[in-house]
JSON list of C-alpha atoms in Angstrom, two decimals:
[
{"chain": "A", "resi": 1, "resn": "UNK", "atom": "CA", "xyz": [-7.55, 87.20, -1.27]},
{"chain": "A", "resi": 2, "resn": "UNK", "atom": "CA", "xyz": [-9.09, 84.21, 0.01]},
{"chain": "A", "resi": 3, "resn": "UNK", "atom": "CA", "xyz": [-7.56, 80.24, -0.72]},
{"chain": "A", "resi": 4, "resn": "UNK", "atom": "CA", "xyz": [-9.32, 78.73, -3.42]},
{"chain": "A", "resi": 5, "resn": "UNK", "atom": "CA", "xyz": [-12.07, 76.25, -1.75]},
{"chain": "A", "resi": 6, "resn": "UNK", "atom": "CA", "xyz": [-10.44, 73.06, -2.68]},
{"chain": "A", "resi": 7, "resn": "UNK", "atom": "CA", "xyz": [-7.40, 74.44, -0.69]},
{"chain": "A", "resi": 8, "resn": "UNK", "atom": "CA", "xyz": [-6.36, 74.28, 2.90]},
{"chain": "A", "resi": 9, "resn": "UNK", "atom": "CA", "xyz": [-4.12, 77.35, 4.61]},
{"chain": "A", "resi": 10, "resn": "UNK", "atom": "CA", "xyz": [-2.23, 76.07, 7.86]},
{"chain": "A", "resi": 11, "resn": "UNK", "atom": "CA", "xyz": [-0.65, 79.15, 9.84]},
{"chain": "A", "resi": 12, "resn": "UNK", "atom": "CA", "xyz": [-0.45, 78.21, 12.95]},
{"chain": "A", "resi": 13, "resn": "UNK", "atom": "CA", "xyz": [-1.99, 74.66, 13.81]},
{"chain": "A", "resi": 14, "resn": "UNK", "atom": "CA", "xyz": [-4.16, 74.86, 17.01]},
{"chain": "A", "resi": 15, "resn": "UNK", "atom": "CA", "xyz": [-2.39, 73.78, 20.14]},
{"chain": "A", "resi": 16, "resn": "UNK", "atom": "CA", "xyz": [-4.83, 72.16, 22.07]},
{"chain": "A", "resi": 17, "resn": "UNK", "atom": "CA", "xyz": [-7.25, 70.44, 19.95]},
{"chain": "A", "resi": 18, "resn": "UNK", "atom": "CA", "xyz": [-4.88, 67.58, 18.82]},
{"chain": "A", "resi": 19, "resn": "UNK", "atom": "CA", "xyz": [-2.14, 65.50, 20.55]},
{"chain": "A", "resi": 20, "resn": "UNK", "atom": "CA", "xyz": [0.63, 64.76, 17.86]},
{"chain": "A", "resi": 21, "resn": "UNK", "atom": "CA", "xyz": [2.65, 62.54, 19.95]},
{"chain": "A", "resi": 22, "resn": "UNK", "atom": "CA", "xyz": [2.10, 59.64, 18.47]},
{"chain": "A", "resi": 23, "resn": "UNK", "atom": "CA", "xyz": [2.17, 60.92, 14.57]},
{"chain": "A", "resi": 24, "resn": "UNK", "atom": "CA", "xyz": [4.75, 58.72, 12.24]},
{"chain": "A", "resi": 25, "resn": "UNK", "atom": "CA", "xyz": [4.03, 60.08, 9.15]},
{"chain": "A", "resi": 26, "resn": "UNK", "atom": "CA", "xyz": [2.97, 63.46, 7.75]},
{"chain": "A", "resi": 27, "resn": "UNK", "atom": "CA", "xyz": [2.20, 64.31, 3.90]},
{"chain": "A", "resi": 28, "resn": "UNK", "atom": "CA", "xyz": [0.95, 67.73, 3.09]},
{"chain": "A", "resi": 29, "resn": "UNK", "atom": "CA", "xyz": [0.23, 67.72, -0.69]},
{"chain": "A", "resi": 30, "resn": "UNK", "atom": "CA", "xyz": [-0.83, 71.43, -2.12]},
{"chain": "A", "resi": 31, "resn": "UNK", "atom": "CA", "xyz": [-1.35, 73.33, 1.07]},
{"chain": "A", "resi": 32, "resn": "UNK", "atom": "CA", "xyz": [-0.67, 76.65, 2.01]},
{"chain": "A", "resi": 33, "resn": "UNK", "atom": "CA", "xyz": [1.64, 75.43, 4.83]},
{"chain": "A", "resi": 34, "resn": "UNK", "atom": "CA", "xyz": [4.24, 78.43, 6.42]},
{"chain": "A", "resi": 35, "resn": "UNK", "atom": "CA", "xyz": [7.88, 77.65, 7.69]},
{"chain": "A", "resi": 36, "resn": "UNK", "atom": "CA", "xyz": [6.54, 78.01, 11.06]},
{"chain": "A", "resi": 37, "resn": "UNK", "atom": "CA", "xyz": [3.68, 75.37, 10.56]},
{"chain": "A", "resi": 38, "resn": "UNK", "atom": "CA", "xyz": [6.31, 72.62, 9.72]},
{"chain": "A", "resi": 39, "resn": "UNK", "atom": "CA", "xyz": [8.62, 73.72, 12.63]},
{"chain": "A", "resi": 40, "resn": "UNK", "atom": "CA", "xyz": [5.67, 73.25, 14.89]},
{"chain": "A", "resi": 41, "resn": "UNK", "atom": "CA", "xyz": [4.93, 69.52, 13.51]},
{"chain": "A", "resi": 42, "resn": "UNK", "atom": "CA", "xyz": [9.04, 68.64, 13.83]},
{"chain": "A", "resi": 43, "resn": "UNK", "atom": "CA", "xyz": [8.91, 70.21, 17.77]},
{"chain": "A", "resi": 44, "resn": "UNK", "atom": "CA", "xyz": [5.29, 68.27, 18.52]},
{"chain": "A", "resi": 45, "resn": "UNK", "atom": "CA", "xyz": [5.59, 64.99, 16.92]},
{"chain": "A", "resi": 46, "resn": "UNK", "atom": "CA", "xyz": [8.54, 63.55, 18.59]},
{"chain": "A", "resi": 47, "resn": "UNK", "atom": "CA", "xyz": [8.44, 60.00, 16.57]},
{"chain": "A", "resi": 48, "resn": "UNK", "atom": "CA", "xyz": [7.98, 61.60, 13.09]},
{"chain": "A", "resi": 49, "resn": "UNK", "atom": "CA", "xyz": [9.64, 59.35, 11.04]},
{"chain": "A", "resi": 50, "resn": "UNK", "atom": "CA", "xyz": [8.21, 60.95, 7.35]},
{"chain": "A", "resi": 51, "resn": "UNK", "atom": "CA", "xyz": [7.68, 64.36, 6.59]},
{"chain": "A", "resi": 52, "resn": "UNK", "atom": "CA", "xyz": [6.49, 65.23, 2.44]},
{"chain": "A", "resi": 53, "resn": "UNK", "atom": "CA", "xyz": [5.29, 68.54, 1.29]},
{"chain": "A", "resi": 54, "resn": "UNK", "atom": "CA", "xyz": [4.56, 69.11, -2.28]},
{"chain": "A", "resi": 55, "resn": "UNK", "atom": "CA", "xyz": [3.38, 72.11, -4.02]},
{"chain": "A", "resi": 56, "resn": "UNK", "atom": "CA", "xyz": [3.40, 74.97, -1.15]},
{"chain": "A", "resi": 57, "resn": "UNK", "atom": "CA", "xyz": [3.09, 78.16, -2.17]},
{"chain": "A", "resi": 58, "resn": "UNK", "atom": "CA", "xyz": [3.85, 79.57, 1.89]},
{"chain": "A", "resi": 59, "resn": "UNK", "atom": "CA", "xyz": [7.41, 77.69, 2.66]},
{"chain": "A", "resi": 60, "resn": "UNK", "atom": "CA", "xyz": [9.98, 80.13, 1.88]},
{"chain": "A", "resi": 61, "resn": "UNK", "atom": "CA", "xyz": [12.97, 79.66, 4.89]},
{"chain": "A", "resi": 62, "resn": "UNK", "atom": "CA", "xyz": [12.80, 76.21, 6.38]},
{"chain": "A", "resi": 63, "resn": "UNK", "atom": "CA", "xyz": [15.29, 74.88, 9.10]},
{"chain": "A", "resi": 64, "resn": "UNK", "atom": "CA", "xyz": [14.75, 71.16, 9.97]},
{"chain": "A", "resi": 65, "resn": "UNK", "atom": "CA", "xyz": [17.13, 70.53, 12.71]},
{"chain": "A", "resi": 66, "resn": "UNK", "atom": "CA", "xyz": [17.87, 69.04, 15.69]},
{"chain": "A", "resi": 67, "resn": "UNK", "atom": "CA", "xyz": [19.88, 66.07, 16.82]},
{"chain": "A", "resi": 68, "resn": "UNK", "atom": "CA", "xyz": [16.38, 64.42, 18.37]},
{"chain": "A", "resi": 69, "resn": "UNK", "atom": "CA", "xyz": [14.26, 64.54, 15.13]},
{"chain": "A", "resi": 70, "resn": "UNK", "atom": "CA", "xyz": [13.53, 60.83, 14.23]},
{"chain": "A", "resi": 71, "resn": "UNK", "atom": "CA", "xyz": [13.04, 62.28, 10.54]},
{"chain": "A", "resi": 72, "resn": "UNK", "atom": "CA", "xyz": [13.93, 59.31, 8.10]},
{"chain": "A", "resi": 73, "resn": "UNK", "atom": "CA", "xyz": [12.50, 59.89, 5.08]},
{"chain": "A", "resi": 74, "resn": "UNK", "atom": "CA", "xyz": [11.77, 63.75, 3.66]},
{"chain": "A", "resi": 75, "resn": "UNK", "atom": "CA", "xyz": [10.32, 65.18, 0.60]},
{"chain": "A", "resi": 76, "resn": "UNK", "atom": "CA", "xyz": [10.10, 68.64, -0.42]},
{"chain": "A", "resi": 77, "resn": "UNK", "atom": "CA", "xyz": [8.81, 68.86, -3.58]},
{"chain": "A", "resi": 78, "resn": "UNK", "atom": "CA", "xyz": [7.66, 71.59, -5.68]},
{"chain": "A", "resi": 79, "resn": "UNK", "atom": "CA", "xyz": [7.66, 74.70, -3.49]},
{"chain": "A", "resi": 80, "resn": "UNK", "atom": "CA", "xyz": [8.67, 77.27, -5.82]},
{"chain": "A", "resi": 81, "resn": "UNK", "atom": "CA", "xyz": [8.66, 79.99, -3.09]},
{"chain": "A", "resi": 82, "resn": "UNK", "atom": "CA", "xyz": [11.89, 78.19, -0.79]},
{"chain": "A", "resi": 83, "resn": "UNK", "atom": "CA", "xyz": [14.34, 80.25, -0.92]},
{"chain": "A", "resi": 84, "resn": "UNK", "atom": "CA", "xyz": [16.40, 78.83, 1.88]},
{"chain": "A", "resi": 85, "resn": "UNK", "atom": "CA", "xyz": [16.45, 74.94, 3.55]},
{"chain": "A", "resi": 86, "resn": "UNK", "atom": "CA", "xyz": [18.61, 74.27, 5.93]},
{"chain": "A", "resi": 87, "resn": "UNK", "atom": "CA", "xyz": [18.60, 70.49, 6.84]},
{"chain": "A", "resi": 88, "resn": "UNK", "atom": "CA", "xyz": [20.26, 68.53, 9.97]},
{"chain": "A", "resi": 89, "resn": "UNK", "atom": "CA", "xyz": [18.79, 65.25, 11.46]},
{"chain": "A", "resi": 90, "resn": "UNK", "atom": "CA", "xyz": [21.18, 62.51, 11.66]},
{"chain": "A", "resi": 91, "resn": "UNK", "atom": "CA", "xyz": [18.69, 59.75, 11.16]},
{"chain": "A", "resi": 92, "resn": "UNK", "atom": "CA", "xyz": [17.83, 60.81, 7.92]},
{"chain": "A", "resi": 93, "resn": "UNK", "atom": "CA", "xyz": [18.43, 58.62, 5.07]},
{"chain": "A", "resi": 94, "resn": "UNK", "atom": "CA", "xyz": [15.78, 59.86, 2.29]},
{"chain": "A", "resi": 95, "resn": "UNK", "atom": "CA", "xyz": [15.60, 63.33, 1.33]},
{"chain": "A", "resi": 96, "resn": "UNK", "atom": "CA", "xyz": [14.03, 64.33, -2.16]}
]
């Protein structure tokens, strides 16, 4: 079954086409975005400071840890499918 066409689907972002170095802030707001996906952004954006996802459908076991994440301020909102979140990054001081 194929996304509805106001949607977007992220699997497995493509390696080589962007440079996420640099990337503060991330908000993903209704998209089909897996565990994996997010895991990808946390190990690739070494100074992401925000992280929000509201309303996916694809999250279901999420582990955000590691002792170099600059995570400060996370959001997980919504995501009716998580069935497990497992959360450890000692600079964080928002999580909703």
């Amino acid at each position: 079954m194929q996304p509805p066409s106001d949607s977007v689907r992220i699997d497995q972002p493509p390696r080589m086409l962007f440079d996420f170095k640099s990337l503060k802030a991330l908000s993903l707001k209704s998209v089909r975005v897996s565990d994996g996906a997010i895991e990808f952004f946390l190990h690739n954006c070494p100074l992401l400071e925000q992280l929000i996802v509201h309303e996916s459908i694809k999250l279901s076991r999420l582990e955000i840890c590691g002792s170099s994440l600059k995570l400060k301020h996370l959001e997980i909102v919504s995501c009716r499918r998580l069935k497990s979140l497992k959360v450890s990054a000692p600079r964080l001081f928002l999580w909703i």
